[in-house]
PDB file of C-alpha atoms and ligand atoms in Angstrom:
ATOM      1  CA  MET A   1      -9.630 -20.055  10.167  1.00 55.00           C
ATOM      2  CA  PRO A   2     -10.580 -20.162   6.476  1.00 68.00           C
ATOM      3  CA  VAL A   3      -7.514 -21.338   4.532  1.00 77.00           C
ATOM      4  CA  GLU A   4      -8.912 -20.766   1.023  1.00 79.00           C
ATOM      5  CA  GLU A   5      -7.906 -17.103   1.201  1.00 78.00           C
ATOM      6  CA  PHE A   6      -4.288 -18.082   1.842  1.00 81.00           C
ATOM      7  CA  VAL A   7      -4.161 -20.401  -1.176  1.00 82.00           C
ATOM      8  CA  ALA A   8      -6.052 -17.965  -3.413  1.00 84.00           C
ATOM      9  CA  GLY A   9      -3.631 -15.223  -2.348  1.00 81.00           C
ATOM     10  CA  TRP A  10      -0.661 -17.358  -3.281  1.00 82.00           C
ATOM     11  CA  ILE A  11      -1.834 -18.384  -6.767  1.00 85.00           C
ATOM     12  CA  SER A  12      -3.132 -14.950  -7.709  1.00 86.00           C
ATOM     13  CA  GLY A  13       0.097 -13.354  -6.514  1.00 84.00           C
ATOM     14  CA  ALA A  14       2.196 -15.669  -8.697  1.00 84.00           C
ATOM     15  CA  VAL A  15       0.174 -14.830 -11.811  1.00 84.00           C
ATOM     16  CA  GLY A  16       0.630 -11.105 -11.208  1.00 87.00           C
ATOM     17  CA  LEU A  17       4.289 -11.473 -10.378  1.00 87.00           C
ATOM     18  CA  VAL A  18       5.461 -13.009 -13.661  1.00 84.00           C
ATOM     19  CA  LEU A  19       3.583 -10.344 -15.611  1.00 85.00           C
ATOM     20  CA  GLY A  20       5.142  -7.532 -13.610  1.00 88.00           C
ATOM     21  CA  HIS A  21       8.742  -8.663 -13.153  1.00 88.00           C
ATOM     22  CA  PRO A  22      10.298  -6.960 -16.229  1.00 90.00           C
ATOM     23  CA  PHE A  23       8.841  -3.611 -15.083  1.00 88.00           C
ATOM     24  CA  ASP A  24      10.207  -4.300 -11.641  1.00 87.00           C
ATOM     25  CA  THR A  25      13.767  -4.845 -12.859  1.00 89.00           C
ATOM     26  CA  VAL A  26      13.710  -1.552 -14.779  1.00 91.00           C
ATOM     27  CA  LYS A  27      12.358   0.201 -11.681  1.00 86.00           C
ATOM     28  CA  VAL A  28      15.013  -1.143  -9.320  1.00 84.00           C
ATOM     29  CA  ARG A  29      17.785  -0.135 -11.724  1.00 88.00           C
ATOM     30  CA  LEU A  30      16.378   3.394 -12.161  1.00 88.00           C
ATOM     31  CA  GLN A  31      16.065   3.828  -8.412  1.00 80.00           C
ATOM     32  CA  THR A  32      19.533   2.697  -7.461  1.00 82.00           C
ATOM     33  CA  GLN A  33      21.788   3.373 -10.449  1.00 82.00           C
ATOM     34  CA  THR A  34      22.438   6.715 -12.091  1.00 83.00           C
ATOM     35  CA  THR A  35      23.696   5.553 -15.489  1.00 89.00           C
ATOM     36  CA  TYR A  36      20.309   5.269 -17.227  1.00 90.00           C
ATOM     37  CA  ARG A  37      18.642   8.279 -18.892  1.00 91.00           C
ATOM     38  CA  GLY A  38      15.100   7.017 -18.432  1.00 91.00           C
ATOM     39  CA  ILE A  39      12.738   4.068 -18.802  1.00 91.00           C
ATOM     40  CA  ALA A  40      13.300   3.581 -22.545  1.00 94.00           C
ATOM     41  CA  ASP A  41      17.087   3.916 -22.294  1.00 95.00           C
ATOM     42  CA  CYS A  42      17.156   1.429 -19.433  1.00 94.00           C
ATOM     43  CA  MET A  43      15.008  -1.092 -21.337  1.00 94.00           C
ATOM     44  CA  VAL A  44      17.038  -0.846 -24.529  1.00 95.00           C
ATOM     45  CA  ARG A  45      20.304  -1.246 -22.666  1.00 94.00           C
ATOM     46  CA  ILE A  46      19.114  -4.212 -20.655  1.00 93.00           C
ATOM     47  CA  TYR A  47      17.946  -5.884 -23.855  1.00 94.00           C
ATOM     48  CA  ARG A  48      21.155  -5.165 -25.814  1.00 94.00           C
ATOM     49  CA  HIS A  49      23.551  -6.028 -23.062  1.00 93.00           C
ATOM     50  CA  GLU A  50      21.769  -8.827 -21.216  1.00 91.00           C
ATOM     51  CA  SER A  51      19.060 -10.032 -23.672  1.00 92.00           C
ATOM     52  CA  LEU A  52      15.433 -10.656 -22.691  1.00 91.00           C
ATOM     53  CA  LEU A  53      16.648 -12.768 -19.780  1.00 90.00           C
ATOM     54  CA  GLY A  54      18.059  -9.591 -18.188  1.00 91.00           C
ATOM     55  CA  PHE A  55      14.487  -8.524 -17.426  1.00 90.00           C
ATOM     56  CA  PHE A  56      13.837 -11.713 -15.494  1.00 86.00           C
ATOM     57  CA  LYS A  57      16.860 -11.552 -13.218  1.00 82.00           C
ATOM     58  CA  GLY A  58      16.024 -12.307  -9.624  1.00 76.00           C
ATOM     59  CA  MET A  59      12.570 -13.749 -10.395  1.00 80.00           C
ATOM     60  CA  SER A  60      12.858 -17.340  -9.194  1.00 76.00           C
ATOM     61  CA  PHE A  61      13.049 -16.363  -5.557  1.00 76.00           C
ATOM     62  CA  PRO A  62      10.037 -14.041  -5.601  1.00 77.00           C
ATOM     63  CA  ILE A  63       8.016 -16.795  -7.301  1.00 81.00           C
ATOM     64  CA  ALA A  64       8.836 -19.143  -4.448  1.00 80.00           C
ATOM     65  CA  SER A  65       8.361 -16.483  -1.818  1.00 85.00           C
ATOM     66  CA  ILE A  66       5.068 -15.165  -3.184  1.00 82.00           C
ATOM     67  CA  ALA A  67       3.560 -18.392  -1.862  1.00 77.00           C
ATOM     68  CA  VAL A  68       4.312 -17.164   1.631  1.00 85.00           C
ATOM     69  CA  VAL A  69       4.049 -13.414   1.159  1.00 91.00           C
ATOM     70  CA  ASN A  70       0.785 -13.062  -0.760  1.00 88.00           C
ATOM     71  CA  SER A  71      -0.938 -15.781   1.179  1.00 87.00           C
ATOM     72  CA  VAL A  72       0.008 -14.015   4.413  1.00 92.00           C
ATOM     73  CA  LEU A  73      -1.256 -10.698   3.010  1.00 94.00           C
ATOM     74  CA  PHE A  74      -4.614 -11.948   1.711  1.00 92.00           C
ATOM     75  CA  GLY A  75      -5.070 -14.568   4.426  1.00 91.00           C
ATOM     76  CA  VAL A  76      -4.397 -12.145   7.287  1.00 95.00           C
ATOM     77  CA  TYR A  77      -6.494  -9.426   5.622  1.00 95.00           C
ATOM     78  CA  SER A  78      -9.498 -11.687   5.231  1.00 91.00           C
ATOM     79  CA  ASN A  79      -9.194 -13.283   8.658  1.00 92.00           C
ATOM     80  CA  ALA A  80      -8.702  -9.864  10.302  1.00 95.00           C
ATOM     81  CA  LEU A  81     -11.945  -8.729   8.651  1.00 94.00           C
ATOM     82  CA  LEU A  82     -13.612 -11.868   9.919  1.00 93.00           C
ATOM     83  CA  LEU A  83     -12.503 -10.985  13.449  1.00 94.00           C
ATOM     84  CA  LEU A  84     -13.494  -7.331  13.140  1.00 94.00           C
ATOM     85  CA  THR A  85     -16.848  -7.779  11.408  1.00 93.00           C
ATOM     86  CA  ALA A  86     -17.785 -11.440  11.979  1.00 90.00           C
ATOM     87  CA  THR A  87     -18.501 -11.902   8.244  1.00 85.00           C
ATOM     88  CA  SER A  88     -16.895 -14.332   5.795  1.00 82.00           C
ATOM     89  CA  HIS A  89     -15.712 -13.438   2.276  1.00 78.00           C
ATOM     90  CA  GLN A  90     -19.070 -14.421   0.751  1.00 77.00           C
ATOM     91  CA  GLU A  91     -21.200 -12.670   3.404  1.00 82.00           C
ATOM     92  CA  ARG A  92     -19.278  -9.430   2.922  1.00 82.00           C
ATOM     93  CA  ARG A  93     -20.996  -8.798  -0.409  1.00 78.00           C
ATOM     94  CA  ALA A  94     -24.369  -8.521   1.304  1.00 80.00           C
ATOM     95  CA  GLN A  95     -23.031  -6.797   4.427  1.00 85.00           C
ATOM     96  CA  PRO A  96     -20.069  -4.661   3.331  1.00 88.00           C
ATOM     97  CA  PRO A  97     -17.646  -3.858   6.168  1.00 93.00           C
ATOM     98  CA  SER A  98     -16.865  -0.224   7.033  1.00 95.00           C
ATOM     99  CA  TYR A  99     -13.891   1.431   5.327  1.00 95.00           C
ATOM    100  CA  MET A 100     -12.227   1.787   8.708  1.00 97.00           C
ATOM    101  CA  HIS A 101     -12.342  -1.988   9.190  1.00 97.00           C
ATOM    102  CA  ILE A 102     -11.088  -2.606   5.648  1.00 97.00           C
ATOM    103  CA  PHE A 103      -8.196  -0.191   6.212  1.00 97.00           C
ATOM    104  CA  LEU A 104      -7.253  -1.747   9.553  1.00 98.00           C
ATOM    105  CA  ALA A 105      -7.377  -5.276   8.158  1.00 97.00           C
ATOM    106  CA  GLY A 106      -5.254  -4.187   5.155  1.00 98.00           C
ATOM    107  CA  CYS A 107      -2.673  -2.545   7.441  1.00 98.00           C
ATOM    108  CA  THR A 108      -2.487  -5.683   9.583  1.00 98.00           C
ATOM    109  CA  GLY A 109      -1.942  -7.846   6.503  1.00 97.00           C
ATOM    110  CA  GLY A 110       0.663  -5.381   5.194  1.00 97.00           C
ATOM    111  CA  PHE A 111       2.534  -5.232   8.491  1.00 98.00           C
ATOM    112  CA  LEU A 112       2.788  -9.005   8.872  1.00 97.00           C
ATOM    113  CA  GLN A 113       3.681  -9.767   5.258  1.00 96.00           C
ATOM    114  CA  ALA A 114       6.550  -7.248   5.424  1.00 96.00           C
ATOM    115  CA  TYR A 115       8.498  -9.542   7.749  1.00 94.00           C
ATOM    116  CA  PHE A 116       8.134 -12.489   5.409  1.00 93.00           C
ATOM    117  CA  LEU A 117       8.884 -10.341   2.388  1.00 94.00           C
ATOM    118  CA  ALA A 118      11.997  -8.579   3.752  1.00 95.00           C
ATOM    119  CA  PRO A 119      14.724 -11.221   3.115  1.00 94.00           C
ATOM    120  CA  PHE A 120      13.253 -12.269  -0.251  1.00 91.00           C
ATOM    121  CA  ASP A 121      12.957  -8.677  -1.394  1.00 92.00           C
ATOM    122  CA  LEU A 122      16.525  -7.934  -0.332  1.00 94.00           C
ATOM    123  CA  ILE A 123      17.862 -10.818  -2.409  1.00 91.00           C
ATOM    124  CA  LYS A 124      15.716  -9.810  -5.371  1.00 86.00           C
ATOM    125  CA  VAL A 125      17.003  -6.225  -5.290  1.00 88.00           C
ATOM    126  CA  ARG A 126      20.651  -7.306  -4.970  1.00 90.00           C
ATOM    127  CA  LEU A 127      20.332  -9.695  -7.938  1.00 85.00           C
ATOM    128  CA  GLN A 128      18.423  -7.226 -10.082  1.00 79.00           C
ATOM    129  CA  ASN A 129      21.201  -4.711  -9.584  1.00 82.00           C
ATOM    130  CA  GLN A 130      23.870  -6.948 -11.053  1.00 81.00           C
ATOM    131  CA  THR A 131      24.459  -5.598 -14.522  1.00 73.00           C
ATOM    132  CA  GLU A 132      26.860  -8.251 -15.797  1.00 71.00           C
ATOM    133  CA  PRO A 133      25.605 -10.128 -18.871  1.00 65.00           C
ATOM    134  CA  ARG A 134      25.035 -13.858 -18.573  1.00 57.00           C
ATOM    135  CA  ALA A 135      28.228 -15.676 -17.650  1.00 54.00           C
ATOM    136  CA  GLN A 136      30.493 -16.418 -20.611  1.00 61.00           C
ATOM    137  CA  PRO A 137      34.002 -17.778 -20.356  1.00 62.00           C
ATOM    138  CA  GLY A 138      36.405 -14.946 -19.629  1.00 68.00           C
ATOM    139  CA  SER A 139      33.692 -12.339 -18.857  1.00 70.00           C
ATOM    140  CA  PRO A 140      33.555 -10.658 -15.417  1.00 74.00           C
ATOM    141  CA  GLN A 141      31.771 -12.818 -12.884  1.00 79.00           C
ATOM    142  CA  PRO A 142      28.828 -11.289 -11.058  1.00 82.00           C
ATOM    143  CA  ARG A 143      29.231 -11.102  -7.278  1.00 87.00           C
ATOM    144  CA  TYR A 144      26.269 -13.382  -6.570  1.00 90.00           C
ATOM    145  CA  HIS A 145      25.731 -16.544  -8.628  1.00 87.00           C
ATOM    146  CA  GLY A 146      22.064 -16.913  -7.728  1.00 85.00           C
ATOM    147  CA  PRO A 147      19.533 -16.466  -4.931  1.00 87.00           C
ATOM    148  CA  MET A 148      20.878 -19.170  -2.607  1.00 90.00           C
ATOM    149  CA  HIS A 149      24.448 -17.965  -3.081  1.00 92.00           C
ATOM    150  CA  CYS A 150      23.283 -14.401  -2.505  1.00 92.00           C
ATOM    151  CA  ALA A 151      21.473 -15.389   0.719  1.00 93.00           C
ATOM    152  CA  ALA A 152      24.478 -17.368   1.959  1.00 95.00           C
ATOM    153  CA  SER A 153      26.928 -14.540   1.146  1.00 93.00           C
ATOM    154  CA  ILE A 154      24.807 -11.928   2.919  1.00 92.00           C
ATOM    155  CA  PHE A 155      24.534 -14.255   5.905  1.00 93.00           C
ATOM    156  CA  GLN A 156      28.296 -14.770   6.021  1.00 93.00           C
ATOM    157  CA  GLU A 157      29.320 -11.184   5.353  1.00 89.00           C
ATOM    158  CA  GLU A 158      26.649  -9.276   7.239  1.00 86.00           C
ATOM    159  CA  GLY A 159      25.289 -11.819   9.747  1.00 90.00           C
ATOM    160  CA  PRO A 160      21.673 -12.993  10.131  1.00 91.00           C
ATOM    161  CA  ARG A 161      20.482  -9.419  10.664  1.00 90.00           C
ATOM    162  CA  GLY A 162      21.972  -8.574   7.280  1.00 91.00           C
ATOM    163  CA  LEU A 163      19.137 -10.558   5.706  1.00 94.00           C
ATOM    164  CA  PHE A 164      16.720  -8.045   7.188  1.00 95.00           C
ATOM    165  CA  ARG A 165      18.517  -4.970   5.860  1.00 93.00           C
ATOM    166  CA  GLY A 166      15.873  -2.471   4.797  1.00 93.00           C
ATOM    167  CA  ALA A 167      13.101  -4.352   6.663  1.00 95.00           C
ATOM    168  CA  TRP A 168      12.109  -1.342   8.730  1.00 95.00           C
ATOM    169  CA  ALA A 169      11.715   0.836   5.620  1.00 96.00           C
ATOM    170  CA  LEU A 170       9.759  -1.997   4.022  1.00 97.00           C
ATOM    171  CA  THR A 171       7.367  -2.217   6.999  1.00 97.00           C
ATOM    172  CA  LEU A 172       6.832   1.551   6.938  1.00 97.00           C
ATOM    173  CA  ARG A 173       6.204   1.323   3.194  1.00 97.00           C
ATOM    174  CA  ASP A 174       3.728  -1.546   3.337  1.00 98.00           C
ATOM    175  CA  THR A 175       1.620  -1.069   6.469  1.00 98.00           C
ATOM    176  CA  PRO A 176      -0.413   2.013   5.473  1.00 98.00           C
ATOM    177  CA  THR A 177      -0.209   1.455   1.727  1.00 98.00           C
ATOM    178  CA  LEU A 178      -1.763  -1.997   1.874  1.00 98.00           C
ATOM    179  CA  GLY A 179      -4.626  -0.442   3.863  1.00 98.00           C
ATOM    180  CA  ILE A 180      -5.011   1.971   0.934  1.00 98.00           C
ATOM    181  CA  TYR A 181      -4.780  -0.987  -1.474  1.00 98.00           C
ATOM    182  CA  PHE A 182      -7.795  -2.819  -0.026  1.00 97.00           C
ATOM    183  CA  ILE A 183      -9.856   0.360   0.572  1.00 97.00           C
ATOM    184  CA  THR A 184      -9.439   1.350  -3.085  1.00 98.00           C
ATOM    185  CA  TYR A 185     -10.293  -2.136  -4.307  1.00 97.00           C
ATOM    186  CA  GLU A 186     -13.375  -2.595  -2.121  1.00 95.00           C
ATOM    187  CA  GLY A 187     -14.506   1.011  -2.634  1.00 96.00           C
ATOM    188  CA  LEU A 188     -14.418   0.786  -6.433  1.00 97.00           C
ATOM    189  CA  CYS A 189     -16.064  -2.649  -6.479  1.00 95.00           C
ATOM    190  CA  HIS A 190     -18.819  -1.379  -4.199  1.00 92.00           C
ATOM    191  CA  GLN A 191     -19.357   1.732  -6.342  1.00 94.00           C
ATOM    192  CA  TYR A 192     -19.840  -0.180  -9.596  1.00 93.00           C
ATOM    193  CA  THR A 193     -21.682  -3.284  -8.383  1.00 91.00           C
ATOM    194  CA  PRO A 194     -25.437  -3.541  -7.774  1.00 90.00           C
ATOM    195  CA  GLU A 195     -26.305  -4.118  -4.092  1.00 85.00           C
ATOM    196  CA  GLY A 196     -25.637  -7.667  -2.866  1.00 79.00           C
ATOM    197  CA  GLN A 197     -24.151  -8.960  -6.153  1.00 86.00           C
ATOM    198  CA  ASN A 198     -20.635 -10.116  -6.963  1.00 88.00           C
ATOM    199  CA  PRO A 199     -18.602  -7.567  -8.945  1.00 92.00           C
ATOM    200  CA  SER A 200     -18.219  -8.331 -12.677  1.00 94.00           C
ATOM    201  CA  SER A 201     -14.839  -9.392 -14.086  1.00 94.00           C
ATOM    202  CA  ALA A 202     -14.411  -5.974 -15.716  1.00 95.00           C
ATOM    203  CA  THR A 203     -15.076  -4.252 -12.391  1.00 96.00           C
ATOM    204  CA  VAL A 204     -12.628  -6.523 -10.568  1.00 96.00           C
ATOM    205  CA  LEU A 205      -9.926  -5.874 -13.181  1.00 95.00           C
ATOM    206  CA  VAL A 206     -10.351  -2.103 -13.090  1.00 97.00           C
ATOM    207  CA  ALA A 207     -10.727  -1.910  -9.286  1.00 98.00           C
ATOM    208  CA  GLY A 208      -7.687  -4.190  -8.816  1.00 97.00           C
ATOM    209  CA  GLY A 209      -5.651  -2.140 -11.297  1.00 97.00           C
ATOM    210  CA  PHE A 210      -6.460   1.147  -9.579  1.00 97.00           C
ATOM    211  CA  ALA A 211      -5.896  -0.387  -6.132  1.00 98.00           C
ATOM    212  CA  GLY A 212      -2.395  -1.292  -7.313  1.00 96.00           C
ATOM    213  CA  ILE A 213      -1.763   2.204  -8.657  1.00 97.00           C
ATOM    214  CA  ALA A 214      -3.095   3.957  -5.510  1.00 97.00           C
ATOM    215  CA  SER A 215      -0.995   1.739  -3.302  1.00 97.00           C
ATOM    216  CA  TRP A 216       2.184   2.095  -5.346  1.00 95.00           C
ATOM    217  CA  VAL A 217       1.869   5.869  -5.776  1.00 95.00           C
ATOM    218  CA  THR A 218       1.710   6.298  -2.013  1.00 96.00           C
ATOM    219  CA  ALA A 219       4.418   3.675  -1.451  1.00 95.00           C
ATOM    220  CA  THR A 220       6.998   5.034  -3.908  1.00 94.00           C
ATOM    221  CA  PRO A 221       8.821   7.525  -1.605  1.00 94.00           C
ATOM    222  CA  LEU A 222       9.539   4.800   0.941  1.00 95.00           C
ATOM    223  CA  ASP A 223      10.164   2.307  -1.842  1.00 94.00           C
ATOM    224  CA  VAL A 224      13.133   4.386  -2.993  1.00 93.00           C
ATOM    225  CA  ILE A 225      14.489   4.577   0.563  1.00 94.00           C
ATOM    226  CA  LYS A 226      13.914   0.844   1.047  1.00 95.00           C
ATOM    227  CA  SER A 227      15.830  -0.077  -2.120  1.00 93.00           C
ATOM    228  CA  ARG A 228      18.718   2.183  -1.126  1.00 93.00           C
ATOM    229  CA  MET A 229      18.886   0.751   2.385  1.00 92.00           C
ATOM    230  CA  GLN A 230      18.966  -2.737   0.861  1.00 92.00           C
ATOM    231  CA  MET A 231      21.876  -1.873  -1.423  1.00 90.00           C
ATOM    232  CA  ASP A 232      23.689  -0.130   1.420  1.00 86.00           C
ATOM    233  CA  GLY A 233      26.280  -2.308   3.076  1.00 70.00           C
ATOM    234  CA  LEU A 234      27.168  -4.055  -0.172  1.00 72.00           C
ATOM    235  CA  ARG A 235      30.541  -2.299  -0.265  1.00 71.00           C
ATOM    236  CA  ARG A 236      30.577   0.139   2.613  1.00 74.00           C
ATOM    237  CA  LYS A 237      27.751   1.413   4.792  1.00 80.00           C
ATOM    238  CA  VAL A 238      26.643   4.912   3.889  1.00 84.00           C
ATOM    239  CA  TYR A 239      23.372   5.431   5.780  1.00 91.00           C
ATOM    240  CA  ARG A 240      22.856   5.372   9.546  1.00 90.00           C
ATOM    241  CA  GLY A 241      19.165   4.565   9.238  1.00 91.00           C
ATOM    242  CA  VAL A 242      15.911   5.284   7.382  1.00 92.00           C
ATOM    243  CA  LEU A 243      15.842   8.957   8.344  1.00 94.00           C
ATOM    244  CA  ASP A 244      19.485   9.505   7.465  1.00 94.00           C
ATOM    245  CA  CYS A 245      18.920   7.849   4.087  1.00 94.00           C
ATOM    246  CA  MET A 246      15.921  10.150   3.437  1.00 94.00           C
ATOM    247  CA  VAL A 247      17.782  13.311   4.452  1.00 95.00           C
ATOM    248  CA  SER A 248      20.943  12.587   2.498  1.00 93.00           C
ATOM    249  CA  SER A 249      19.012  11.452  -0.601  1.00 93.00           C
ATOM    250  CA  VAL A 250      17.001  14.712  -0.585  1.00 94.00           C
ATOM    251  CA  ARG A 251      20.128  16.819   0.050  1.00 94.00           C
ATOM    252  CA  GLN A 252      21.947  15.272  -2.863  1.00 92.00           C
ATOM    253  CA  GLU A 253      19.149  14.841  -5.377  1.00 92.00           C
ATOM    254  CA  GLY A 254      16.277  17.104  -4.280  1.00 92.00           C
ATOM    255  CA  LEU A 255      12.692  16.127  -3.410  1.00 94.00           C
ATOM    256  CA  GLY A 256      12.250  14.503  -6.807  1.00 91.00           C
ATOM    257  CA  VAL A 257      14.189  11.544  -5.476  1.00 91.00           C
ATOM    258  CA  PHE A 258      11.030  10.332  -3.724  1.00 92.00           C
ATOM    259  CA  PHE A 259       9.331   9.890  -7.061  1.00 92.00           C
ATOM    260  CA  ARG A 260      11.976   7.825  -8.765  1.00 88.00           C
ATOM    261  CA  GLY A 261      10.342   4.855 -10.380  1.00 83.00           C
ATOM    262  CA  LEU A 262       6.816   6.301  -9.934  1.00 90.00           C
ATOM    263  CA  THR A 263       5.828   5.989 -13.598  1.00 88.00           C
ATOM    264  CA  ILE A 264       7.165   2.499 -13.946  1.00 85.00           C
ATOM    265  CA  ASN A 265       5.677   1.420 -10.597  1.00 85.00           C
ATOM    266  CA  SER A 266       2.249   2.612 -11.713  1.00 91.00           C
ATOM    267  CA  ALA A 267       2.558   1.077 -15.186  1.00 88.00           C
ATOM    268  CA  ARG A 268       3.442  -2.233 -13.579  1.00 88.00           C
ATOM    269  CA  ALA A 269       0.839  -1.959 -10.824  1.00 92.00           C
ATOM    270  CA  PHE A 270      -2.221  -1.851 -13.070  1.00 93.00           C
ATOM    271  CA  PRO A 271      -1.865  -5.174 -14.940  1.00 90.00           C
ATOM    272  CA  VAL A 272      -0.271  -6.989 -11.991  1.00 90.00           C
ATOM    273  CA  ASN A 273      -3.014  -6.143  -9.531  1.00 93.00           C
ATOM    274  CA  ALA A 274      -5.839  -6.435 -12.056  1.00 93.00           C
ATOM    275  CA  VAL A 275      -4.947 -10.109 -12.638  1.00 90.00           C
ATOM    276  CA  THR A 276      -4.115 -10.682  -8.979  1.00 90.00           C
ATOM    277  CA  PHE A 277      -7.596  -9.634  -7.825  1.00 93.00           C
ATOM    278  CA  LEU A 278      -9.321 -11.351 -10.738  1.00 92.00           C
ATOM    279  CA  SER A 279      -7.721 -14.710  -9.988  1.00 89.00           C
ATOM    280  CA  TYR A 280      -8.263 -14.190  -6.243  1.00 89.00           C
ATOM    281  CA  GLU A 281     -11.992 -13.521  -6.665  1.00 89.00           C
ATOM    282  CA  TYR A 282     -12.475 -16.393  -9.098  1.00 87.00           C
ATOM    283  CA  LEU A 283     -10.618 -18.918  -6.977  1.00 85.00           C
ATOM    284  CA  LEU A 284     -12.690 -17.986  -3.936  1.00 83.00           C
ATOM    285  CA  ARG A 285     -15.964 -18.134  -5.875  1.00 83.00           C
ATOM    286  CA  TRP A 286     -14.972 -21.450  -7.342  1.00 81.00           C
ATOM    287  CA  TRP A 287     -14.225 -22.908  -3.907  1.00 75.00           C
ATOM    288  CA  GLY A 288     -17.032 -21.027  -2.151  1.00 66.00           C
TER     289      GLY A 288
HETATM  290  C1  LIG B  30       2.261  -1.803  -0.801  1.00 58.46           C
HETATM  291  N1  LIG B  30       2.939  -1.926  -2.081  1.00 58.46           N
HETATM  292  C2  LIG B  30       2.455  -0.904  -2.974  1.00 58.46           C
HETATM  293  C3  LIG B  30       4.337  -1.680  -1.873  1.00 58.46           C
HETATM  294  C4  LIG B  30       2.828  -3.266  -2.592  1.00 58.46           C
HETATM  295  C5  LIG B  30       1.479  -3.683  -3.069  1.00 58.46           C
HETATM  296  C6  LIG B  30       1.599  -5.145  -3.417  1.00 58.46           C
HETATM  297  C7  LIG B  30       0.665  -5.557  -4.461  1.00 58.46           C
HETATM  298  C8  LIG B  30       1.232  -6.513  -5.462  1.00 58.46           C
HETATM  299  N2  LIG B  30       1.771  -7.697  -4.882  1.00 58.46           N
HETATM  300  C9  LIG B  30       2.253  -5.831  -6.333  1.00 58.46           C
HETATM  301  O1  LIG B  30       3.379  -6.284  -6.353  1.00 58.46           O
HETATM  302  O2  LIG B  30       1.917  -4.867  -7.008  1.00 58.46           O
END
């Protein structure tokens, strides 16, 4: 099993992650709290109240976890394609796989990475939603002191299954939308690259950026539900399950609820996935 794809997936994911984290914090707040009037208001208030560091809350854990999550995604995707089409990463330029195979391999990667992602994503969302400024003597203490404390508290208060709160919504979000992610990327690269050649850096950046947008646009409705399921149970449990969360969110806030965070998700998705695919392609070419 080629391991390069796993390592390339890890490094490229980390590069994208740091670039996208401030957008991600704003998104999580807009999706789960009702006190902000919009993206700009949320950004200004984070900056005033919590300084620049406020935007980077909850990032250390994703950086560590991206090693596992992105390498599972890209590694499983590439190895699934190898199984389905019997071609390696390099050979696929000359013999492009069918879109059906690309979609299936993407879904498989998405499905498996969701299980690795679930506990890390839960901790990230809980930490990002703490609005207390950095600890100063006498100021209110945030509930969780950091990722390890957050993980331990969830484990103690909600049991081991608590760490997988929202995992089902996350799997539903990621399985089809990571199929869409790879189809968009490969489709655009194929379209703008002469037969049998490697795509240019500009093509990779643009195709990666649009792959991120296509995937996030389709993922946003379940992303909202996922974030809400993850915050549920913090004080008292409100939702009985994914469907109940969807129905009661729509009843209370209308269909627009499914698009909360769409603009910010898309704005984040372009740069993050452009650099993710660029570093992925270059690392593989460099090792290939
Ligand atoms: C499937 N869904 C759109 C949810 C995620 C796509 C992940 C791509 C990249 N790691 C990123 O964070 O943008």
